[in-house]
CSV table of C-alpha atoms and ligand atoms in Angstrom, one decimal:
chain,number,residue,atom,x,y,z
A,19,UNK,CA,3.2,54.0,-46.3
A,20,UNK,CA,1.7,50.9,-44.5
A,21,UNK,CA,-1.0,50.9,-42.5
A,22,UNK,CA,-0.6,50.8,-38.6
A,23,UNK,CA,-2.4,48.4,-36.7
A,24,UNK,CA,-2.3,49.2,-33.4
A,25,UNK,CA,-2.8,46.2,-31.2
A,26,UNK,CA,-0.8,47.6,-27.8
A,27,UNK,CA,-3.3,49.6,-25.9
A,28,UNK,CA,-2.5,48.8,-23.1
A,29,UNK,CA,0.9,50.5,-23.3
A,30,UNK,CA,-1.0,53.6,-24.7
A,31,UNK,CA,-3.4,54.6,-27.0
A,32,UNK,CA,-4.2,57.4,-29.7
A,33,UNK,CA,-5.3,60.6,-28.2
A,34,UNK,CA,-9.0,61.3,-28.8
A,35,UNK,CA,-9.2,64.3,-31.3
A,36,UNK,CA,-12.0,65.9,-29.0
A,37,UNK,CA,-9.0,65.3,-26.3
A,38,UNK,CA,-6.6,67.5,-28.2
A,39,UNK,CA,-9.3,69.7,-29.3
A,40,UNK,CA,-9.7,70.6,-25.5
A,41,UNK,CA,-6.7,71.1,-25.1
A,42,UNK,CA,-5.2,73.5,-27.4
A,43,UNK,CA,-6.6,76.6,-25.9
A,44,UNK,CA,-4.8,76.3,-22.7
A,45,UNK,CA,-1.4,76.2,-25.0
A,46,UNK,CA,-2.3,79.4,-27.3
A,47,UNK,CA,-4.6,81.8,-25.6
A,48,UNK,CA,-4.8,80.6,-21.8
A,49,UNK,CA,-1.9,79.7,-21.1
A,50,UNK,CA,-1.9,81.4,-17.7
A,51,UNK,CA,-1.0,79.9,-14.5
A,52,UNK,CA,-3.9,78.9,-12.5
A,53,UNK,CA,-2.6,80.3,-9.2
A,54,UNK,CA,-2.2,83.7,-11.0
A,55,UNK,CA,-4.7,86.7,-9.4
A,56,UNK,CA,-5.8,88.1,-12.7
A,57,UNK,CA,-8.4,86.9,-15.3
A,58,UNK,CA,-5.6,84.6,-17.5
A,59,UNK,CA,-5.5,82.7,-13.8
A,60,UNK,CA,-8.8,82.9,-13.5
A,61,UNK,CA,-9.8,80.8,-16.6
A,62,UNK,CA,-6.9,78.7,-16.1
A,63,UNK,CA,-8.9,77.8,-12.4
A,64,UNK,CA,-11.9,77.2,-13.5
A,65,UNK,CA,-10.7,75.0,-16.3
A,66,UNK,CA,-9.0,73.0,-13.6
A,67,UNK,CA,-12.1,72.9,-11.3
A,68,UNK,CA,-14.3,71.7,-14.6
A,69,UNK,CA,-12.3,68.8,-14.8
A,70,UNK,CA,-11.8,67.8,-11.5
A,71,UNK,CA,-15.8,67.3,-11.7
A,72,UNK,CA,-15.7,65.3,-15.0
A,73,UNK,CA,-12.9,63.3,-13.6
A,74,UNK,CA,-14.8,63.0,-10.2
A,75,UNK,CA,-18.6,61.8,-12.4
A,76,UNK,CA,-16.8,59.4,-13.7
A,77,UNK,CA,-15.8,57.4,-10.6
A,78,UNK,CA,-18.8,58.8,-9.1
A,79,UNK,CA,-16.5,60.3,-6.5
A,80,UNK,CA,-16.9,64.1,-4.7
A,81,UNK,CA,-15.1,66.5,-6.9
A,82,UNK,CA,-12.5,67.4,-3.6
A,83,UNK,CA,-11.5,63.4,-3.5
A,84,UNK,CA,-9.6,64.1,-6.8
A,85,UNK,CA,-5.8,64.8,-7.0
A,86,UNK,CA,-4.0,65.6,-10.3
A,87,UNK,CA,-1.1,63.6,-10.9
A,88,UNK,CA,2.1,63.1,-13.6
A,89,UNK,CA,-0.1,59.7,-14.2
A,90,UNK,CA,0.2,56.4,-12.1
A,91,UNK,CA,3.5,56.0,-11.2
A,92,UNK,CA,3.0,59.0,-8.9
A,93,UNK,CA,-0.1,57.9,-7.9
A,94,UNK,CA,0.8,54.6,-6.5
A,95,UNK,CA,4.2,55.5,-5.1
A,96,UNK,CA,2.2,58.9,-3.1
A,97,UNK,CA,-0.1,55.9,-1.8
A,98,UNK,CA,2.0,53.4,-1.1
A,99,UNK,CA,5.8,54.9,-0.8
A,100,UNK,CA,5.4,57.5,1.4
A,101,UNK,CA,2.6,56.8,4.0
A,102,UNK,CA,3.4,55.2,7.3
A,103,UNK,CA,1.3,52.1,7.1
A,104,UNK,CA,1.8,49.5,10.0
A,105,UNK,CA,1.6,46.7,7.2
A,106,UNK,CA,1.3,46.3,3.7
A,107,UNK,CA,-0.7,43.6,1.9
A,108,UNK,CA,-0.4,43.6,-2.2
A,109,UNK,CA,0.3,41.0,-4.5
A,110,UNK,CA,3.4,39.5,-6.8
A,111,UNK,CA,1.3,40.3,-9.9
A,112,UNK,CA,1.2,44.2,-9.5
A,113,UNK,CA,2.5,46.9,-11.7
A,114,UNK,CA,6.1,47.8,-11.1
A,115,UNK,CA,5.4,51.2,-9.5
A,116,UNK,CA,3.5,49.5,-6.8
A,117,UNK,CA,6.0,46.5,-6.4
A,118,UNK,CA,8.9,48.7,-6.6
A,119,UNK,CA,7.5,51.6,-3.8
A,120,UNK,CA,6.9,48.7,-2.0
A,121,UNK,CA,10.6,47.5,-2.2
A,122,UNK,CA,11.0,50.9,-0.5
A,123,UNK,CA,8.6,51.0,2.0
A,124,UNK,CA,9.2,47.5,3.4
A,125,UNK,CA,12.9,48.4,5.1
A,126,UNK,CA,11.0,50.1,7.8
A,127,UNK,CA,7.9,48.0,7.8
A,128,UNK,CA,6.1,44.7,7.5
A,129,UNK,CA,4.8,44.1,4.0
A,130,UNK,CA,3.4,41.0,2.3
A,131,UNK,CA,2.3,40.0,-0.9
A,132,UNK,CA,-0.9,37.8,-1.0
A,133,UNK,CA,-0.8,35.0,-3.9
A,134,UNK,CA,-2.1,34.7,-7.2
A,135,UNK,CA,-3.7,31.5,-8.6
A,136,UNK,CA,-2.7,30.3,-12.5
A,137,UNK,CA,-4.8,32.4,-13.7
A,138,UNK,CA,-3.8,35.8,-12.2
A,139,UNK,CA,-7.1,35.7,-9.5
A,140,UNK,CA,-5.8,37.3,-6.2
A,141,UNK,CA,-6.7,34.3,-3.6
A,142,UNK,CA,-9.0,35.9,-1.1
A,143,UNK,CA,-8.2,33.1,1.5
A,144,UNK,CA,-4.7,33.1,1.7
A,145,UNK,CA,-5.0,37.6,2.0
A,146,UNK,CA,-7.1,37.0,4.7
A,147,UNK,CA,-4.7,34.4,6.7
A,148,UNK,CA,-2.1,37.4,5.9
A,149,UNK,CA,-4.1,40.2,7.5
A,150,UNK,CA,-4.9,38.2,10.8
A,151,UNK,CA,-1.3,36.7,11.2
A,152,UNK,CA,-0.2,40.4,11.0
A,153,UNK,CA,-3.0,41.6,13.1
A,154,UNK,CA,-2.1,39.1,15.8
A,155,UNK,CA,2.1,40.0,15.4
A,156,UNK,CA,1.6,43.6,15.3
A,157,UNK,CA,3.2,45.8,18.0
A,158,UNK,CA,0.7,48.5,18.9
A,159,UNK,CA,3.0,50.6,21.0
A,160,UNK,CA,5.8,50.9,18.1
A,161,UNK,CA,3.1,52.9,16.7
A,162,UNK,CA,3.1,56.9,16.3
A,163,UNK,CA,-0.2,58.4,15.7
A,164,UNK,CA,-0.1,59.3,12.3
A,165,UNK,CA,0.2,55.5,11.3
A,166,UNK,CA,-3.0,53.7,9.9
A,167,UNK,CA,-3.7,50.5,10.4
A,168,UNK,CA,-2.4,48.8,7.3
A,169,UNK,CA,-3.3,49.1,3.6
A,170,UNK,CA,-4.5,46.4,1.1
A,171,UNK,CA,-3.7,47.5,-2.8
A,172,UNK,CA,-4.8,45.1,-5.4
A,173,UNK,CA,-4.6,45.6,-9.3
A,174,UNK,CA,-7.8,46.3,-10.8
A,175,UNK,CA,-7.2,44.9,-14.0
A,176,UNK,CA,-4.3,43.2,-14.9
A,177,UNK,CA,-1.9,45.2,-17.4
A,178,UNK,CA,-0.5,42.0,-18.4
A,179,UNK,CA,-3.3,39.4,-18.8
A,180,UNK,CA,-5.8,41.8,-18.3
A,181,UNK,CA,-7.5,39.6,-15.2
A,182,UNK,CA,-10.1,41.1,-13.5
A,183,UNK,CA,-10.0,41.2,-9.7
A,184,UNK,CA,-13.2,41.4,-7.7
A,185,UNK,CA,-12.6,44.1,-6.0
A,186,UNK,CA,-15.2,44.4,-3.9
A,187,UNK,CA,-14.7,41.6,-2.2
A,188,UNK,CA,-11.0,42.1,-1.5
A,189,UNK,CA,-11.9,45.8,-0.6
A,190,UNK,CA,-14.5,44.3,2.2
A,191,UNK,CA,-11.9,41.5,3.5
A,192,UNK,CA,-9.6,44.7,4.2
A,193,UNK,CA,-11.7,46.6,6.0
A,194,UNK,CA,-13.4,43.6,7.4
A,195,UNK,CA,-9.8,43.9,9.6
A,196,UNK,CA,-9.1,47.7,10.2
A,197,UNK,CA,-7.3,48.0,7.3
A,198,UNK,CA,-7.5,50.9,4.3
A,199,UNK,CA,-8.0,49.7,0.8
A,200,UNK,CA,-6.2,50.8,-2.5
A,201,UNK,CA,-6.4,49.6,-6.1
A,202,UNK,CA,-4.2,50.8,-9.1
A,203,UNK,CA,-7.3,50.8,-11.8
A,204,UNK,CA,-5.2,52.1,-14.6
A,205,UNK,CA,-6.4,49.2,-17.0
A,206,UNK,CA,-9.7,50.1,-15.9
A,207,UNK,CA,-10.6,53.5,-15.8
A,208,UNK,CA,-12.6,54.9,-18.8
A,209,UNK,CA,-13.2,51.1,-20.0
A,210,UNK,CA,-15.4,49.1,-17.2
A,211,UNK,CA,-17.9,51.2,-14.7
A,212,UNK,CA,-16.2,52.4,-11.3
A,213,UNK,CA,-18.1,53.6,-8.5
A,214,UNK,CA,-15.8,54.4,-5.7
A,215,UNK,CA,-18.6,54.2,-2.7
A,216,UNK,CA,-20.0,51.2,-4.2
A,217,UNK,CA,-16.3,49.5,-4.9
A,218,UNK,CA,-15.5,50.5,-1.3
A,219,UNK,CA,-12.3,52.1,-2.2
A,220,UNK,CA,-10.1,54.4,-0.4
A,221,UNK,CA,-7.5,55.4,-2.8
A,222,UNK,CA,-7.7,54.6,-6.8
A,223,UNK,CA,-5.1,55.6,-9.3
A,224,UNK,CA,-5.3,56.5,-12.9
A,225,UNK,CA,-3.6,57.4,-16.0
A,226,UNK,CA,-4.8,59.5,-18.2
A,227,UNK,CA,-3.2,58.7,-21.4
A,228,UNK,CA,-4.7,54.7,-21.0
A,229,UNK,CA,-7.7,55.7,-21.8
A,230,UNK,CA,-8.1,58.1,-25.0
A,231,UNK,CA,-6.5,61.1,-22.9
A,232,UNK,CA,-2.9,62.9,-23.0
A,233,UNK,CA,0.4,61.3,-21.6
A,234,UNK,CA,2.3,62.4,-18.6
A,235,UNK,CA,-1.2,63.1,-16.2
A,236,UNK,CA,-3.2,61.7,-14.0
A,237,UNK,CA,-5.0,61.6,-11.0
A,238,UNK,CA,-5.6,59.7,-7.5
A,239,UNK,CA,-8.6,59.3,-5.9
A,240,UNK,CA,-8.7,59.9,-1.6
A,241,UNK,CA,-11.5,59.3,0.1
A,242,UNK,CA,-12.3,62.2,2.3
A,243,UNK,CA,-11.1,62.0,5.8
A,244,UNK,CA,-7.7,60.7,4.6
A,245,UNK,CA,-4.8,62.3,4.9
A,246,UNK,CA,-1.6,61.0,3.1
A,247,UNK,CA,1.5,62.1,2.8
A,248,UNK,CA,3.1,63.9,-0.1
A,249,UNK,CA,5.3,62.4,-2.4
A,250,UNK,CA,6.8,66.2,-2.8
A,251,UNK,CA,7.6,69.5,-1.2
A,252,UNK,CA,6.5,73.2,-2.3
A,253,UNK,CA,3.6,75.0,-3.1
A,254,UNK,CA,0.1,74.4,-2.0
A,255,UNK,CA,-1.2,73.1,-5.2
A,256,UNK,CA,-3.5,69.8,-5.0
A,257,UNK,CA,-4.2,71.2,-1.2
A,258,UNK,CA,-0.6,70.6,-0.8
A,259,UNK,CA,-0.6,66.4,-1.5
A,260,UNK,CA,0.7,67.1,-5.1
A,261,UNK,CA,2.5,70.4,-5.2
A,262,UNK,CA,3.8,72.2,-8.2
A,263,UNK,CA,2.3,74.8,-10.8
A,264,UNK,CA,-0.6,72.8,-12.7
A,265,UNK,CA,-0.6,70.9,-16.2
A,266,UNK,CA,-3.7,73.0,-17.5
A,267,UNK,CA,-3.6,72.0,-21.0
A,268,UNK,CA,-3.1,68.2,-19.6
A,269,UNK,CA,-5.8,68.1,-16.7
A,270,UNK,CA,-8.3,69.8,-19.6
A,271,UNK,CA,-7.7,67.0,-21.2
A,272,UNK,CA,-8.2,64.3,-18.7
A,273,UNK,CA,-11.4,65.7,-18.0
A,274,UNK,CA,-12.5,65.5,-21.7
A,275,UNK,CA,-11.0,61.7,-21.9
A,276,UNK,CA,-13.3,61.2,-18.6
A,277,UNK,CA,-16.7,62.9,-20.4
A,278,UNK,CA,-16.1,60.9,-23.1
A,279,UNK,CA,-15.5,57.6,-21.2
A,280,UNK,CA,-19.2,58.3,-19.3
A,281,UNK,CA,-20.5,58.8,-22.5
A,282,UNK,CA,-19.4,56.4,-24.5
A,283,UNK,CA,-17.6,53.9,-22.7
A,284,UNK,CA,-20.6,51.1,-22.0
A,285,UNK,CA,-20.6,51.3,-26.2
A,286,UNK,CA,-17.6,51.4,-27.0
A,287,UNK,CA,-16.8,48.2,-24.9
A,288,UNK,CA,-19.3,46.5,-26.1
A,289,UNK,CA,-17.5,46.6,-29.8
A,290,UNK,CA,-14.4,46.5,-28.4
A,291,UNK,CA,-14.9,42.8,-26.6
A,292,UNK,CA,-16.1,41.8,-29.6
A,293,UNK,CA,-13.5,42.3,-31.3
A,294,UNK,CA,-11.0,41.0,-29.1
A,295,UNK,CA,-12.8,37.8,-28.4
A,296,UNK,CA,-13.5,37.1,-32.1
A,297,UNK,CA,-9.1,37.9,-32.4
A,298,UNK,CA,-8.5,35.4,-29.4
A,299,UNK,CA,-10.6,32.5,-30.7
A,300,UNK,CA,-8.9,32.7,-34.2
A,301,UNK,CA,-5.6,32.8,-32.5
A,302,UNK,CA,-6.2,30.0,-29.7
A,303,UNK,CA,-7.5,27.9,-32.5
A,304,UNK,CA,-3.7,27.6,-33.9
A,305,UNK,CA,-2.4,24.3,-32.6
A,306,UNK,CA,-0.5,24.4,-29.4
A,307,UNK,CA,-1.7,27.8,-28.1
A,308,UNK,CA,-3.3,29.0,-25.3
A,309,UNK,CA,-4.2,32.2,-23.1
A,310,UNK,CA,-2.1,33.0,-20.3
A,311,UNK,CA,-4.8,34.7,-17.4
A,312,UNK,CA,-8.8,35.9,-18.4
A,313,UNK,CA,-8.7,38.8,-20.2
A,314,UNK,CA,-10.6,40.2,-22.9
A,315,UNK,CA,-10.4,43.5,-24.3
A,316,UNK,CA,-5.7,43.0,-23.0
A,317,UNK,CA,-5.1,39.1,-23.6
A,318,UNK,CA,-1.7,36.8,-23.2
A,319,UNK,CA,-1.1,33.9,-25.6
A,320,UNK,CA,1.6,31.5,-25.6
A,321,UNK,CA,2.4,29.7,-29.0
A,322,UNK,CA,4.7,26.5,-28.7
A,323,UNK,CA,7.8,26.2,-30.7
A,324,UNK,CA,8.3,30.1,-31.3
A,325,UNK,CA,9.8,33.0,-29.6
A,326,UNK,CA,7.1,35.9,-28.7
A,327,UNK,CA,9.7,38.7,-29.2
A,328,UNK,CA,10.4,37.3,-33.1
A,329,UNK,CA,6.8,36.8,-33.9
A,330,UNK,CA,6.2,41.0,-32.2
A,331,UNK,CA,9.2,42.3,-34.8
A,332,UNK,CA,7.2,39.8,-37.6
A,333,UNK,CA,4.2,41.3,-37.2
A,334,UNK,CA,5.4,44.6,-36.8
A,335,UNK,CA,7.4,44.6,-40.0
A,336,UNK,CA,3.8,43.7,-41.0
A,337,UNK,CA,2.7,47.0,-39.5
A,338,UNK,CA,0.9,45.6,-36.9
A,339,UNK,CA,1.9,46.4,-32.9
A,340,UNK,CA,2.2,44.3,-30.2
A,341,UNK,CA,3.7,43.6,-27.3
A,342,UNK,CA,5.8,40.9,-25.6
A,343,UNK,CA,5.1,42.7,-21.9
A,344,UNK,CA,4.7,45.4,-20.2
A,345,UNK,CA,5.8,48.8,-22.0
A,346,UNK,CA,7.5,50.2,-18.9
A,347,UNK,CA,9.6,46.6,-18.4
A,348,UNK,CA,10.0,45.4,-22.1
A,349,UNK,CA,13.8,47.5,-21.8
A,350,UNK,CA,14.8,45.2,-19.9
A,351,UNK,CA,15.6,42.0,-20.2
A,352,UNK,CA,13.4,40.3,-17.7
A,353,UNK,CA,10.8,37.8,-17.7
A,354,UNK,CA,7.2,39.2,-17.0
A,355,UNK,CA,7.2,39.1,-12.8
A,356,UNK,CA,3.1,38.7,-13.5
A,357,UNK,CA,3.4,35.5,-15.9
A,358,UNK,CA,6.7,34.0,-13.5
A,359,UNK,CA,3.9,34.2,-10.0
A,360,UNK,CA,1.4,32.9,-12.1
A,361,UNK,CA,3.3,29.5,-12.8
A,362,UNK,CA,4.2,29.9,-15.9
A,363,UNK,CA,7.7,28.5,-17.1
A,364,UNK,CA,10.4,30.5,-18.6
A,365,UNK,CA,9.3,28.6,-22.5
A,366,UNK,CA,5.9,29.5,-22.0
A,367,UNK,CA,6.3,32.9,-20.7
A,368,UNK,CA,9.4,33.5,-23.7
A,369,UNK,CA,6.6,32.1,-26.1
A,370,UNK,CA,3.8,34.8,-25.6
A,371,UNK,CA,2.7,37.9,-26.8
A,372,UNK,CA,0.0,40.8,-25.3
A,373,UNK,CA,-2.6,41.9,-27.5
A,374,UNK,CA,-4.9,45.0,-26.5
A,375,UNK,CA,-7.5,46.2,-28.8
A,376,UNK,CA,-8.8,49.9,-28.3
A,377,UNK,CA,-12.2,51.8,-29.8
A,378,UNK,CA,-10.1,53.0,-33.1
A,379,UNK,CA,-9.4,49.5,-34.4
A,380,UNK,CA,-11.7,47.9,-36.8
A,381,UNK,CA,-12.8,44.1,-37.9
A,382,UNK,CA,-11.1,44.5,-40.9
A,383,UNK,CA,-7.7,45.3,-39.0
A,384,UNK,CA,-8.5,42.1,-36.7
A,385,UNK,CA,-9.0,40.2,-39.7
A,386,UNK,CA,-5.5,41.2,-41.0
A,387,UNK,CA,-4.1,40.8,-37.4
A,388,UNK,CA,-5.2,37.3,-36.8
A,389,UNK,CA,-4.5,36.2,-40.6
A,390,UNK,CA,-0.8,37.7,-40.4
A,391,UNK,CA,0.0,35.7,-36.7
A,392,UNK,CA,-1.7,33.0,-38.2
A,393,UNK,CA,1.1,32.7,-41.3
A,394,UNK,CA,4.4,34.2,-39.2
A,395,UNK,CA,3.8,31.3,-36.2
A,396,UNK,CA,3.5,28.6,-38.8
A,397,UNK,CA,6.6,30.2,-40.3
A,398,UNK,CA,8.4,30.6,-37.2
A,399,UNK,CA,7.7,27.0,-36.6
A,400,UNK,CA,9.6,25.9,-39.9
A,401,UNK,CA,12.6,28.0,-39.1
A,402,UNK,CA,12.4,26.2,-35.5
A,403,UNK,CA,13.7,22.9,-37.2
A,404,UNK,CA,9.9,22.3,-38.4
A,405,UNK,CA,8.5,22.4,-34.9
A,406,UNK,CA,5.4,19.9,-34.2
A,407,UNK,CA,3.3,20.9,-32.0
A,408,UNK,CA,2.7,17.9,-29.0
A,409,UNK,CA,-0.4,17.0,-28.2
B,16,PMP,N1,-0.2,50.7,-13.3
B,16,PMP,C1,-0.5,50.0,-14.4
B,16,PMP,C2,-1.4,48.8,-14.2
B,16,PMP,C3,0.0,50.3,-15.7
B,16,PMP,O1,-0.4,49.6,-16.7
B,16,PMP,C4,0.8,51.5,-15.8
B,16,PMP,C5,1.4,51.9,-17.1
B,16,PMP,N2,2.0,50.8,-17.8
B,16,PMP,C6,1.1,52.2,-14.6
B,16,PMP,C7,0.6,51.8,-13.4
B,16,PMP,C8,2.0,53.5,-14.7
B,16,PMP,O2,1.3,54.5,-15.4
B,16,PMP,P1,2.2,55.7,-16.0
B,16,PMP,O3,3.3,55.1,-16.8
B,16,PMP,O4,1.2,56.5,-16.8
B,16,PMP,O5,2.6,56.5,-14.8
């Protein structure tokens, strides 16, 4: 069979076996609920409670500012869909769960999306103008007492073009004016250091199965003294914000994903970057590319003359994955919404491909990778009437 070389890890990546390892317990033996009064329950707590700590270490966050989640769709759309916020400030270049929960939210409230420059860099300036113009128009007395202020939520790191925001200075220029300050760090958690206190965040969501973990949980970070709102109705689970009976085996495994990311992670990333840098500078040396945003370790390139979504099936039948997108939009027929507010034109964005290189893959594998793209865009290029590439 031919070898797979997994170049889309951003969309997902492979389990770690220590993950599964962790995990397998809580399916066989204790497999009890964690709610139940008897020793099963008991074990099924405490495993629970372990991993709220990891989880909590590696944010450096207080263990009770952690709430298990189904992942980062439910994270964003419990912060941000729910919540009575006076105003909403994110930007056009978010992830679907925000942008969409925002669709929601914004029939019975003011919400505005700050701007992204060419290179998918939130502008500061023009989020500030927003705050104060909507500072200035609020009015107060429309207000019920459970509202906050307003809430700022910026991607960490891009899932597209894998930009990095600073996030600490868009976190200060909320609070600078009253306002509460979110960021979906799903592209970030268990790769680049988070502090919490330090980042001066309010709310952070993650995903578990972005970084080494299992699919299908996650969990949101709420900085004590906060109070949302639930998302759901039930039980008291997750002190009530995310009821429902517990994904033991699942939040075991989170918790081992997060030990291993504060172990490993400054290491790993090290190799990791190197790896993807030495891929991107083979690939932008092909005539008429270039990179779409300033990622690293998740990178866009265009290539003139092709089609991204031929050269993807290409280099798949070539066993190697990538993407043309995000995984949760590339369904659907649509351009990339991040690549459209960043300028881009429908040929550039139609001519671009996402690479993401996780801790499993290995020179050799980049080697083949950049070797393979190398061959299938010149290729592509002769079937496209013998494309030249302009200068
Ligand atoms: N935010 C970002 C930036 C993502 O990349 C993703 C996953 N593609 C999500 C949110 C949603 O995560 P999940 O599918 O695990 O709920």
């Amino acid at each position: 069979m031919k070898k797979t070389v997994y170049l889309d890890n951003a969309a997902t990546t492979m389990p770690d076996p220590r993950v599964v390892e962790a995990m397998l317990p809580y399916m066989y033996d204790a497999y009890g609920n964690a709610s139940g009064k008897y020793s099963l329950g008991f074990k099924a707590r405490k495993a629970i409670e372990d991993a709220r700590e990891k989880v909590a270490r590696l944010i450096g966050a207080e263990p009770d500012e952690i709430f298990f989640t189904s992942g980062a769709t439910e994270g964003n759309n419990t912060v941000l869909g729910k919540n009575i916020w006076k105003t909403l400030i994110t930007s056009d270049t978010e992830h679907k769960s925000v942008l969409k929960a925002t669709d929601v939210y914004k029939r019975n409230s003011r919400c505005f999306y700050a701007k992204t420059d060419g290179k998918c860099c939130i502008d500061i300036d023009s989020l500030k103008d927003r705050i104060e113009y909507f500072i200035k128009n609020q009015d107060v007395k429309d207000l019920s007492e459970d509202c906050y202020n307003g809430l700022v939520s910026i991607i960490r790191v891009n899932n597209e073009t894998g930009t990095e925001q600073n996030i600490k200075a868009l976190s200060d220029t909320a609070h600078e004016k009253g306002f509460l300050f979110h960021t979906d760090a799903v592209q970030a958690v268990g790769h680049i250091k988070i502090d919490v206190k330090k980042d001066g965040l309010d709310f952070l969501t993650a995903s578990g199965h972005k970084f080494y973990g299992p699919k299908g949980i996650g969990f949101l970070y709420i900085r004590r003294g906060i109070k949302p709102y639930p998302l759901m109705y039930g039980g008291e689970q997750e002190r009530g914000i995310r009821p429902g009976t517990e994904n033991v085996p699942g939040i075991v495994g989170l918790g081992e994903a997060c030990r291993i990311a504060l172990a490993e992670m400054e290491e790993d990333a090290l190799r990791v970057c190197s790896m993807s840098r030495l891929l991107k500078e083979r690939l932008l040396k092909i005539p008429g590319s270039k990179q779409n945003g300033l990622g690293d370790r998740i990178f866009n390139v265009s290539f003139e003359g092709i089609n991204g979504q031929s050269l993807a099936i290409r280099l798949d039948m070539e066993g190697i994955c990538v993407s043309t997108g995000a995984a949760c939009s590339s369904g659907l027929d649509e351009r990339s919404h991040v690549l459209t507010a960043m300028g881009l034109g429908a040929y550039e964005i139609d001519s671009s491909i996402r690479i993401s290189i996780g801790k499993y893959n290995t020179e050799e594998e980049i080697e083949f990778a950049a070797k393979k793209t190398e061959s299938i865009v010149s290729e592509l290029r002769e079937l496209n009437g013998g494309y030249t590439v302009k200068d």
